[in-house]
Amino acid sequence: MRVCHLHLNSYRNYDHLDLKVTSQLCVIVGANAQGKTNLLEAVYYLATARSFRAHKDDELIKHGVDEAFLGCTVDREVNPSEIRIRLTRNRPKQITVNARPLRRHLDLFGHLNVVTFSPDDLQLVKGGPGERRRFLDMELSQVSGAYRHDIATYQRVLRQRNNLLKEISERRADPELLQAWDLQLLDTGCRIMARRATAVKQLAHFARLVHHEITRGGERLTIRYRPFFGSTDEVGEGEWEDSESLRARFAKEIKRLRQFEMRRGLTLVGPQRDDLEFLINDQDVRSFGSQGQQRTCVLATKLAEIEFMRAQTGMYPVLLLDDVMSELDENRRHYFLGTVSGRVQTFITATGLETFPQEFLSQSQVIRIVRGKLS
């Protein structure tokens, strides 16, 4: 999977960009605040219909105009995709794939798969559980239409159940009404958890191999799925495949926390409270890992994410690296570049070329950006 062509109009600081991508390796060079990250963000937006920085689409439209346009051509080995997105202030975005309008934004997922890596990704280890759930959801949403559907359904059910719990806490609704929402929470939540558990098991396998190579066998990385009801150590090996067993455990938690939920007016059970654990030599990386260990952990996880997505779809995703070369020491930098070279289309931003080996640059398309223009 690779992006062959990128077209932008009135996007961020770009008046107009028409970029033909001629290499698997693209190094985007420029001083700070010239538009390097904006270009990566555009590729990410064309894959997911969302920004990894902005909260509102209006922030993506160039100041002083009312409309922006993004487009790209994706070579998918079998069926190429032409993705077009039009953003208009105070109106819903319009998305087409191969000239066909998409009814739901979720349907864009899978046409262009991406993995991002930036200094902010340290929050995957250092941040709260929400960061890790978002990571899992983005990874799985790109490779599984069923997971995308379940997440959307679950979020709707959760909102409705929370609204009802709030009314019950204020004595404005009958607690018996919860039963219907409990069933929907249970059905969809169990499917989400089973898929997460399976994905984390596969991701952990790839990450362990990568981490072993980076550290030359000096450390052992373990990634564990931590469901809302406790540690995975408490879950039998086959329990994730046994839907009835998982359902019974989930239902038990609903019953146990019923009174607490009605008093607080909030759902306290379900996959919206899941987490991931990262351990090096059985020690929690978040609490006990050094900055270097945390960086290596995230690096291994991101490379594992690439392999996981390839295993699921048969195609490598596009890799977006935002100012990470300066964050890695020489050993990790060479390992990372050597791993992705020739296999994964990679867009890398940098303020200069001095951190890249000459052999890498000789294979790369170097794109220089000055104030939102190719130079």
mmCIF file of C-alpha atoms in Angstrom:
data_model
loop_
_atom_site.group_PDB
_atom_site.id
_atom_site.type_symbol
_atom_site.label_atom_id
_atom_site.label_comp_id
_atom_site.label_asym_id
_atom_site.label_seq_id
_atom_site.Cartn_x
_atom_site.Cartn_y
_atom_site.Cartn_z
ATOM 1 C CA MET A 1 0.000 0.000 0.000
ATOM 2 C CA ARG A 2 1.457 3.350 -0.981
ATOM 3 C CA VAL A 3 0.411 6.935 -1.655
ATOM 4 C CA CYS A 4 1.251 7.832 -5.271
ATOM 5 C CA HIS A 5 -0.102 11.355 -5.426
ATOM 6 C CA LEU A 6 -1.163 13.992 -2.884
ATOM 7 C CA HIS A 7 -3.213 17.086 -3.662
ATOM 8 C CA LEU A 8 -4.118 19.892 -1.226
ATOM 9 C CA ASN A 9 -6.020 23.160 -1.664
ATOM 10 C CA SER A 10 -6.398 25.760 1.123
ATOM 11 C CA TYR A 11 -5.359 23.215 3.736
ATOM 12 C CA ARG A 12 -3.611 24.691 6.807
ATOM 13 C CA ASN A 13 -0.776 26.855 5.402
ATOM 14 C CA TYR A 14 -0.943 25.288 1.920
ATOM 15 C CA ASP A 15 -2.567 27.368 -0.818
ATOM 16 C CA HIS A 16 -1.989 24.581 -3.293
ATOM 17 C CA LEU A 17 0.102 21.422 -3.248
ATOM 18 C CA ASP A 18 0.382 18.916 -6.066
ATOM 19 C CA LEU A 19 2.895 16.251 -5.058
ATOM 20 C CA LYS A 20 3.795 13.196 -7.075
ATOM 21 C CA VAL A 21 5.327 10.639 -4.723
ATOM 22 C CA THR A 22 8.073 8.766 -6.546
ATOM 23 C CA SER A 23 9.718 6.747 -3.777
ATOM 24 C CA GLN A 24 8.904 4.422 -0.911
ATOM 25 C CA LEU A 25 10.960 6.749 1.308
ATOM 26 C CA CYS A 26 10.024 10.430 1.483
ATOM 27 C CA VAL A 27 12.029 12.823 3.645
ATOM 28 C CA ILE A 28 10.197 16.122 4.200
ATOM 29 C CA VAL A 29 12.717 18.802 5.143
ATOM 30 C CA GLY A 30 12.177 22.343 6.355
ATOM 31 C CA ALA A 31 12.592 24.742 9.231
ATOM 32 C CA ASN A 32 10.040 24.794 12.033
ATOM 33 C CA ALA A 33 6.512 26.066 11.249
ATOM 34 C CA GLN A 34 6.877 25.624 7.457
ATOM 35 C CA GLY A 35 4.190 22.941 7.050
ATOM 36 C CA LYS A 36 6.025 19.621 7.385
ATOM 37 C CA THR A 37 3.683 18.194 10.025
ATOM 38 C CA ASN A 38 0.690 19.624 8.142
ATOM 39 C CA LEU A 39 1.603 17.405 5.197
ATOM 40 C CA LEU A 40 1.735 14.288 7.395
ATOM 41 C CA GLU A 41 -1.529 15.327 9.013
ATOM 42 C CA ALA A 42 -3.148 15.551 5.571
ATOM 43 C CA VAL A 43 -2.162 11.958 4.752
ATOM 44 C CA TYR A 44 -3.483 10.837 8.142
ATOM 45 C CA TYR A 45 -6.735 12.721 7.553
ATOM 46 C CA LEU A 46 -7.190 11.069 4.164
ATOM 47 C CA ALA A 47 -6.878 7.700 5.922
ATOM 48 C CA THR A 48 -9.092 8.339 8.953
ATOM 49 C CA ALA A 49 -11.209 11.487 8.352
ATOM 50 C CA ARG A 50 -9.746 12.954 11.526
ATOM 51 C CA SER A 51 -6.711 14.954 12.572
ATOM 52 C CA PHE A 52 -4.081 13.800 15.043
ATOM 53 C CA ARG A 53 -3.814 17.432 16.265
ATOM 54 C CA ALA A 54 -6.938 19.523 15.627
ATOM 55 C CA HIS A 55 -10.196 19.139 17.528
ATOM 56 C CA LYS A 56 -12.345 20.799 14.847
ATOM 57 C CA ASP A 57 -12.254 20.483 11.072
ATOM 58 C CA ASP A 58 -12.496 24.275 10.714
ATOM 59 C CA GLU A 59 -8.951 24.498 12.111
ATOM 60 C CA LEU A 60 -7.720 22.654 9.012
ATOM 61 C CA ILE A 61 -9.104 25.212 6.543
ATOM 62 C CA LYS A 62 -6.663 27.955 5.580
ATOM 63 C CA HIS A 63 -7.341 31.266 7.287
ATOM 64 C CA GLY A 64 -9.464 33.607 5.202
ATOM 65 C CA VAL A 65 -11.172 30.983 3.024
ATOM 66 C CA ASP A 66 -14.272 28.853 3.560
ATOM 67 C CA GLU A 67 -13.321 25.583 1.938
ATOM 68 C CA ALA A 68 -10.403 23.160 1.783
ATOM 69 C CA PHE A 69 -9.765 20.109 -0.364
ATOM 70 C CA LEU A 70 -7.604 17.022 0.194
ATOM 71 C CA GLY A 71 -7.042 14.197 -2.251
ATOM 72 C CA CYS A 72 -4.729 11.262 -2.812
ATOM 73 C CA THR A 73 -4.235 8.238 -5.018
ATOM 74 C CA VAL A 74 -3.451 5.008 -3.179
ATOM 75 C CA ASP A 75 -1.837 2.005 -4.849
ATOM 76 C CA ARG A 76 -3.325 -1.015 -3.082
ATOM 77 C CA GLU A 77 -1.687 -3.699 -5.264
ATOM 78 C CA VAL A 78 -5.098 -4.919 -6.468
ATOM 79 C CA ASN A 79 -7.635 -2.083 -6.374
ATOM 80 C CA PRO A 80 -6.285 1.490 -6.332
ATOM 81 C CA SER A 81 -8.257 4.065 -4.361
ATOM 82 C CA GLU A 82 -8.903 7.707 -5.198
ATOM 83 C CA ILE A 83 -9.770 9.439 -1.929
ATOM 84 C CA ARG A 84 -11.237 12.958 -1.929
ATOM 85 C CA ILE A 85 -12.324 15.025 1.075
ATOM 86 C CA ARG A 86 -13.914 18.467 0.954
ATOM 87 C CA LEU A 87 -14.057 20.565 4.121
ATOM 88 C CA THR A 88 -16.460 23.525 4.331
ATOM 89 C CA ARG A 89 -16.805 25.779 7.351
ATOM 90 C CA ASN A 90 -19.852 24.991 9.501
ATOM 91 C CA ARG A 91 -20.873 22.103 7.244
ATOM 92 C CA PRO A 92 -20.268 18.341 7.344
ATOM 93 C CA LYS A 93 -17.225 17.059 5.475
ATOM 94 C CA GLN A 94 -17.812 15.342 2.124
ATOM 95 C CA ILE A 95 -15.838 12.172 1.385
ATOM 96 C CA THR A 96 -15.667 10.187 -1.831
ATOM 97 C CA VAL A 97 -13.708 7.038 -2.672
ATOM 98 C CA ASN A 98 -13.371 6.283 -6.380
ATOM 99 C CA ALA A 99 -15.979 9.006 -7.033
ATOM 100 C CA ARG A 100 -18.563 7.335 -4.781
ATOM 101 C CA PRO A 101 -19.779 9.393 -1.776
ATOM 102 C CA LEU A 102 -19.412 7.686 1.595
ATOM 103 C CA ARG A 103 -22.516 7.637 3.772
ATOM 104 C CA ARG A 104 -20.490 7.252 6.977
ATOM 105 C CA HIS A 105 -17.030 8.556 7.821
ATOM 106 C CA LEU A 106 -16.222 5.157 9.315
ATOM 107 C CA ASP A 107 -16.397 3.645 5.832
ATOM 108 C CA LEU A 108 -13.206 5.493 4.889
ATOM 109 C CA PHE A 109 -11.129 3.234 7.150
ATOM 110 C CA GLY A 110 -9.218 0.516 5.331
ATOM 111 C CA HIS A 111 -8.740 2.320 2.015
ATOM 112 C CA LEU A 112 -5.469 3.815 3.272
ATOM 113 C CA ASN A 113 -3.945 2.357 6.436
ATOM 114 C CA VAL A 114 -1.435 4.433 8.391
ATOM 115 C CA VAL A 115 0.804 4.139 11.425
ATOM 116 C CA THR A 116 2.056 7.349 13.031
ATOM 117 C CA PHE A 117 5.102 7.832 15.222
ATOM 118 C CA SER A 118 6.008 11.120 16.912
ATOM 119 C CA PRO A 119 7.622 12.222 20.200
ATOM 120 C CA ASP A 120 4.096 12.526 21.637
ATOM 121 C CA ASP A 121 3.725 8.748 21.315
ATOM 122 C CA LEU A 122 5.663 8.369 24.556
ATOM 123 C CA GLN A 123 2.222 8.984 26.075
ATOM 124 C CA LEU A 124 1.350 5.465 24.948
ATOM 125 C CA VAL A 125 3.489 4.330 27.876
ATOM 126 C CA LYS A 126 3.506 7.392 30.147
ATOM 127 C CA GLY A 127 -0.058 8.631 29.666
ATOM 128 C CA GLY A 128 -3.408 7.474 31.012
ATOM 129 C CA PRO A 129 -5.504 4.465 29.927
ATOM 130 C CA GLY A 130 -7.406 6.579 27.393
ATOM 131 C CA GLU A 131 -4.240 6.976 25.297
ATOM 132 C CA ARG A 132 -3.779 3.225 25.111
ATOM 133 C CA ARG A 133 -7.433 2.541 24.303
ATOM 134 C CA ARG A 134 -7.284 5.086 21.464
ATOM 135 C CA PHE A 135 -4.181 3.348 20.144
ATOM 136 C CA LEU A 136 -5.960 -0.026 20.172
ATOM 137 C CA ASP A 137 -9.140 1.351 18.622
ATOM 138 C CA MET A 138 -7.285 3.091 15.783
ATOM 139 C CA GLU A 139 -5.209 0.008 15.054
ATOM 140 C CA LEU A 140 -8.192 -2.348 14.997
ATOM 141 C CA SER A 141 -10.551 0.051 13.207
ATOM 142 C CA GLN A 142 -8.205 0.166 10.216
ATOM 143 C CA VAL A 143 -8.163 -3.611 9.761
ATOM 144 C CA SER A 144 -11.645 -4.717 10.876
ATOM 145 C CA GLY A 145 -14.974 -3.410 9.644
ATOM 146 C CA ALA A 146 -16.750 -5.474 12.317
ATOM 147 C CA TYR A 147 -14.704 -3.788 15.046
ATOM 148 C CA ARG A 148 -15.490 -0.321 13.638
ATOM 149 C CA HIS A 149 -19.185 -1.167 13.683
ATOM 150 C CA ASP A 150 -19.043 -2.513 17.241
ATOM 151 C CA ILE A 151 -17.169 0.535 18.560
ATOM 152 C CA ALA A 152 -19.717 2.909 17.002
ATOM 153 C CA THR A 153 -22.613 0.854 18.384
ATOM 154 C CA TYR A 154 -21.026 0.607 21.830
ATOM 155 C CA GLN A 155 -20.462 4.361 22.066
ATOM 156 C CA ARG A 156 -24.117 4.979 21.238
ATOM 157 C CA VAL A 157 -25.284 2.420 23.821
ATOM 158 C CA LEU A 158 -22.927 3.863 26.434
ATOM 159 C CA ARG A 159 -24.279 7.394 25.913
ATOM 160 C CA GLN A 160 -27.868 6.209 26.244
ATOM 161 C CA ARG A 161 -27.106 4.099 29.314
ATOM 162 C CA ASN A 162 -25.272 6.983 30.987
ATOM 163 C CA ASN A 163 -28.202 9.312 30.292
ATOM 164 C CA LEU A 164 -30.562 6.807 31.895
ATOM 165 C CA LEU A 165 -28.281 6.291 34.913
ATOM 166 C CA LYS A 166 -28.151 10.046 35.444
ATOM 167 C CA GLU A 167 -31.948 10.200 35.419
ATOM 168 C CA ILE A 168 -32.100 7.282 37.866
ATOM 169 C CA SER A 169 -29.617 9.013 40.195
ATOM 170 C CA GLU A 170 -31.947 12.036 40.153
ATOM 171 C CA ARG A 171 -34.990 9.787 40.751
ATOM 172 C CA ARG A 172 -36.478 10.676 37.379
ATOM 173 C CA ALA A 173 -36.442 7.177 35.821
ATOM 174 C CA ASP A 174 -37.240 3.564 36.733
ATOM 175 C CA PRO A 175 -34.136 1.366 37.359
ATOM 176 C CA GLU A 176 -35.904 -1.505 35.574
ATOM 177 C CA LEU A 177 -35.291 0.331 32.298
ATOM 178 C CA LEU A 178 -31.590 -0.497 32.615
ATOM 179 C CA GLN A 179 -32.076 -4.137 31.661
ATOM 180 C CA ALA A 180 -32.503 -3.465 27.936
ATOM 181 C CA TRP A 181 -29.346 -1.329 27.833
ATOM 182 C CA ASP A 182 -27.456 -3.888 29.933
ATOM 183 C CA LEU A 183 -28.025 -6.528 27.259
ATOM 184 C CA GLN A 184 -26.751 -4.282 24.470
ATOM 185 C CA LEU A 185 -23.751 -3.209 26.564
ATOM 186 C CA LEU A 186 -23.002 -6.862 27.262
ATOM 187 C CA ASP A 187 -23.349 -8.097 23.674
ATOM 188 C CA THR A 188 -21.262 -5.397 22.027
ATOM 189 C CA GLY A 189 -18.797 -5.006 24.889
ATOM 190 C CA CYS A 190 -17.898 -8.704 24.888
ATOM 191 C CA ARG A 191 -17.168 -8.662 21.156
ATOM 192 C CA ILE A 192 -14.928 -5.601 21.544
ATOM 193 C CA MET A 193 -13.027 -7.151 24.440
ATOM 194 C CA ALA A 194 -12.504 -10.472 22.670
ATOM 195 C CA ARG A 195 -11.118 -8.696 19.592
ATOM 196 C CA ARG A 196 -8.858 -6.505 21.724
ATOM 197 C CA ALA A 197 -7.487 -9.497 23.617
ATOM 198 C CA THR A 198 -6.696 -11.364 20.399
ATOM 199 C CA ALA A 199 -5.085 -8.298 18.816
ATOM 200 C CA VAL A 200 -2.924 -7.546 21.855
ATOM 201 C CA LYS A 201 -1.701 -11.137 21.921
ATOM 202 C CA GLN A 202 -0.564 -10.828 18.291
ATOM 203 C CA LEU A 203 0.870 -7.344 18.791
ATOM 204 C CA ALA A 204 2.783 -8.489 21.883
ATOM 205 C CA HIS A 205 4.368 -11.323 19.901
ATOM 206 C CA PHE A 206 5.688 -8.974 17.203
ATOM 207 C CA ALA A 207 6.800 -6.362 19.757
ATOM 208 C CA ARG A 208 8.688 -8.936 21.811
ATOM 209 C CA LEU A 209 10.706 -10.029 18.764
ATOM 210 C CA VAL A 210 11.508 -6.450 17.726
ATOM 211 C CA HIS A 211 12.449 -5.405 21.256
ATOM 212 C CA HIS A 212 14.713 -8.440 21.604
ATOM 213 C CA GLU A 213 16.611 -7.356 18.475
ATOM 214 C CA ILE A 214 16.898 -3.697 19.510
ATOM 215 C CA THR A 215 18.219 -4.560 22.984
ATOM 216 C CA ARG A 216 20.288 -7.489 21.647
ATOM 217 C CA GLY A 217 18.477 -9.805 24.022
ATOM 218 C CA GLY A 218 19.290 -7.727 27.084
ATOM 219 C CA GLU A 219 15.663 -7.036 28.014
ATOM 220 C CA ARG A 220 12.291 -8.758 27.630
ATOM 221 C CA LEU A 221 9.203 -6.753 26.654
ATOM 222 C CA THR A 222 5.731 -7.969 27.620
ATOM 223 C CA ILE A 223 2.492 -6.291 26.528
ATOM 224 C CA ARG A 224 -0.685 -7.373 28.301
ATOM 225 C CA TYR A 225 -4.320 -6.576 27.780
ATOM 226 C CA ARG A 226 -5.889 -5.472 31.051
ATOM 227 C CA PRO A 227 -9.697 -5.799 30.908
ATOM 228 C CA PHE A 228 -11.875 -3.580 33.071
ATOM 229 C CA PHE A 229 -12.555 -6.372 35.557
ATOM 230 C CA GLY A 230 -8.914 -7.043 36.438
ATOM 231 C CA SER A 231 -5.608 -8.445 35.246
ATOM 232 C CA THR A 232 -5.368 -10.884 32.361
ATOM 233 C CA ASP A 233 -3.681 -13.181 34.887
ATOM 234 C CA GLU A 234 -7.171 -13.759 36.273
ATOM 235 C CA VAL A 235 -8.494 -14.849 32.870
ATOM 236 C CA GLY A 236 -8.058 -18.421 31.698
ATOM 237 C CA GLU A 237 -6.114 -19.038 28.469
ATOM 238 C CA GLY A 238 -9.214 -20.020 26.514
ATOM 239 C CA GLU A 239 -11.660 -17.658 28.168
ATOM 240 C CA TRP A 240 -11.413 -14.973 25.477
ATOM 241 C CA GLU A 241 -12.474 -17.546 22.890
ATOM 242 C CA ASP A 242 -15.287 -18.783 25.163
ATOM 243 C CA SER A 243 -17.976 -16.145 24.651
ATOM 244 C CA GLU A 244 -20.234 -17.565 27.372
ATOM 245 C CA SER A 245 -17.468 -17.457 29.972
ATOM 246 C CA LEU A 246 -16.585 -13.854 29.098
ATOM 247 C CA ARG A 247 -20.245 -12.889 29.038
ATOM 248 C CA ALA A 248 -20.796 -14.396 32.502
ATOM 249 C CA ARG A 249 -17.851 -12.446 33.930
ATOM 250 C CA PHE A 250 -19.080 -9.192 32.356
ATOM 251 C CA ALA A 251 -22.633 -9.787 33.636
ATOM 252 C CA LYS A 252 -21.290 -10.466 37.122
ATOM 253 C CA GLU A 253 -19.597 -7.054 37.146
ATOM 254 C CA ILE A 254 -22.783 -5.332 35.974
ATOM 255 C CA LYS A 255 -24.653 -6.892 38.883
ATOM 256 C CA ARG A 256 -21.888 -6.161 41.409
ATOM 257 C CA LEU A 257 -21.652 -2.469 40.528
ATOM 258 C CA ARG A 258 -25.341 -1.802 39.899
ATOM 259 C CA GLN A 259 -25.942 0.264 43.064
ATOM 260 C CA PHE A 260 -22.723 2.269 42.604
ATOM 261 C CA GLU A 261 -23.705 3.116 39.029
ATOM 262 C CA MET A 262 -27.182 4.269 40.007
ATOM 263 C CA ARG A 263 -25.778 6.499 42.745
ATOM 264 C CA ARG A 264 -23.089 8.023 40.526
ATOM 265 C CA GLY A 265 -25.187 8.215 37.367
ATOM 266 C CA LEU A 266 -22.360 6.698 35.322
ATOM 267 C CA THR A 267 -21.468 3.366 33.690
ATOM 268 C CA LEU A 268 -18.611 1.770 35.651
ATOM 269 C CA VAL A 269 -18.262 -1.454 33.644
ATOM 270 C CA GLY A 270 -17.204 -2.202 30.091
ATOM 271 C CA PRO A 271 -14.296 -1.883 27.655
ATOM 272 C CA GLN A 272 -14.240 1.926 27.991
ATOM 273 C CA ARG A 273 -12.295 1.132 31.197
ATOM 274 C CA ASP A 274 -9.790 -1.313 29.668
ATOM 275 C CA ASP A 275 -6.042 -0.701 29.652
ATOM 276 C CA LEU A 276 -2.737 -2.079 28.370
ATOM 277 C CA GLU A 277 0.304 -2.973 30.475
ATOM 278 C CA PHE A 278 3.887 -2.597 29.220
ATOM 279 C CA LEU A 279 6.490 -4.546 31.193
ATOM 280 C CA ILE A 280 10.256 -4.823 30.764
ATOM 281 C CA ASN A 281 11.706 -7.794 32.618
ATOM 282 C CA ASP A 282 8.356 -7.989 34.471
ATOM 283 C CA GLN A 283 8.637 -4.377 35.717
ATOM 284 C CA ASP A 284 6.014 -1.782 34.768
ATOM 285 C CA VAL A 285 7.624 0.541 32.208
ATOM 286 C CA ARG A 286 5.410 3.476 33.135
ATOM 287 C CA SER A 287 6.467 3.454 36.793
ATOM 288 C CA PHE A 288 9.971 2.001 36.715
ATOM 289 C CA GLY A 289 11.301 2.372 33.169
ATOM 290 C CA SER A 290 13.942 4.923 32.221
ATOM 291 C CA GLN A 291 13.272 7.441 29.433
ATOM 292 C CA GLY A 292 15.399 5.309 27.108
ATOM 293 C CA GLN A 293 13.487 2.139 27.996
ATOM 294 C CA GLN A 294 10.177 3.909 27.444
ATOM 295 C CA ARG A 295 11.302 5.148 24.009
ATOM 296 C CA THR A 296 12.486 1.669 23.042
ATOM 297 C CA CYS A 297 9.196 0.197 24.216
ATOM 298 C CA VAL A 298 7.201 2.614 22.048
ATOM 299 C CA LEU A 299 9.525 2.055 19.071
ATOM 300 C CA ALA A 300 9.066 -1.720 19.326
ATOM 301 C CA THR A 301 5.298 -1.302 19.663
ATOM 302 C CA LYS A 302 5.058 0.910 16.574
ATOM 303 C CA LEU A 303 7.112 -1.500 14.477
ATOM 304 C CA ALA A 304 4.940 -4.324 15.803
ATOM 305 C CA GLU A 305 1.834 -2.371 14.791
ATOM 306 C CA ILE A 306 3.119 -2.308 11.211
ATOM 307 C CA GLU A 307 3.575 -6.092 11.200
ATOM 308 C CA PHE A 308 0.204 -6.661 12.868
ATOM 309 C CA MET A 309 -1.606 -4.622 10.213
ATOM 310 C CA ARG A 310 0.211 -6.441 7.431
ATOM 311 C CA ALA A 311 -0.739 -9.799 8.972
ATOM 312 C CA GLN A 312 -4.392 -8.710 9.054
ATOM 313 C CA THR A 313 -4.659 -7.133 5.595
ATOM 314 C CA GLY A 314 -1.827 -8.606 3.539
ATOM 315 C CA MET A 315 -0.447 -5.096 2.928
ATOM 316 C CA TYR A 316 1.958 -2.872 4.808
ATOM 317 C CA PRO A 317 0.450 0.412 6.037
ATOM 318 C CA VAL A 318 1.967 3.810 5.250
ATOM 319 C CA LEU A 319 4.263 5.038 8.024
ATOM 320 C CA LEU A 320 4.191 8.700 9.121
ATOM 321 C CA LEU A 321 7.182 9.787 11.223
ATOM 322 C CA ASP A 322 7.031 13.280 12.683
ATOM 323 C CA ASP A 323 10.364 14.577 13.994
ATOM 324 C CA VAL A 324 11.415 11.311 15.645
ATOM 325 C CA MET A 325 14.924 10.845 14.257
ATOM 326 C CA SER A 326 16.375 13.383 16.679
ATOM 327 C CA GLU A 327 14.683 11.529 19.559
ATOM 328 C CA LEU A 328 16.453 8.222 18.851
ATOM 329 C CA ASP A 329 20.082 7.371 19.516
ATOM 330 C CA GLU A 330 22.245 6.218 16.596
ATOM 331 C CA ASN A 331 21.710 2.499 17.249
ATOM 332 C CA ARG A 332 17.908 2.764 17.381
ATOM 333 C CA ARG A 333 17.838 5.184 14.444
ATOM 334 C CA HIS A 334 19.774 2.809 12.185
ATOM 335 C CA TYR A 335 17.693 -0.171 13.298
ATOM 336 C CA PHE A 336 14.446 1.676 12.659
ATOM 337 C CA LEU A 337 15.421 2.967 9.212
ATOM 338 C CA GLY A 338 16.850 -0.402 8.225
ATOM 339 C CA THR A 339 13.655 -2.162 9.252
ATOM 340 C CA VAL A 340 11.266 0.015 7.232
ATOM 341 C CA SER A 341 13.482 0.633 4.168
ATOM 342 C CA GLY A 342 12.217 -1.104 1.042
ATOM 343 C CA ARG A 343 9.127 -2.588 2.700
ATOM 344 C CA VAL A 344 7.021 0.233 4.106
ATOM 345 C CA GLN A 345 6.259 3.525 2.400
ATOM 346 C CA THR A 346 7.532 6.070 4.894
ATOM 347 C CA PHE A 347 7.088 9.838 5.180
ATOM 348 C CA ILE A 348 9.613 11.406 7.576
ATOM 349 C CA THR A 349 9.798 15.037 8.672
ATOM 350 C CA ALA A 350 13.082 16.608 9.740
ATOM 351 C CA THR A 351 14.689 20.031 10.029
ATOM 352 C CA GLY A 352 17.850 18.739 8.327
ATOM 353 C CA LEU A 353 19.391 15.708 6.647
ATOM 354 C CA GLU A 354 22.350 15.171 8.970
ATOM 355 C CA THR A 355 20.623 12.448 11.021
ATOM 356 C CA PHE A 356 20.070 10.219 7.955
ATOM 357 C CA PRO A 357 22.644 7.761 6.586
ATOM 358 C CA GLN A 358 23.729 8.541 3.018
ATOM 359 C CA GLU A 359 22.606 5.088 1.887
ATOM 360 C CA PHE A 360 19.096 5.866 3.125
ATOM 361 C CA LEU A 361 19.012 9.287 1.440
ATOM 362 C CA SER A 362 20.150 7.802 -1.878
ATOM 363 C CA GLN A 363 16.925 5.758 -1.924
ATOM 364 C CA SER A 364 14.708 8.645 -0.798
ATOM 365 C CA GLN A 365 12.660 11.400 -2.386
ATOM 366 C CA VAL A 366 13.670 14.565 -0.531
ATOM 367 C CA ILE A 367 10.828 17.090 -0.353
ATOM 368 C CA ARG A 368 11.746 20.603 0.807
ATOM 369 C CA ILE A 369 8.981 22.753 2.272
ATOM 370 C CA VAL A 370 9.173 26.548 2.718
ATOM 371 C CA ARG A 371 6.064 28.369 3.986
ATOM 372 C CA GLY A 372 3.667 25.741 2.665
ATOM 373 C CA LYS A 373 5.283 25.433 -0.764
ATOM 374 C CA LEU A 374 7.609 22.961 -2.440
ATOM 375 C CA SER A 375 11.007 24.520 -2.988
#
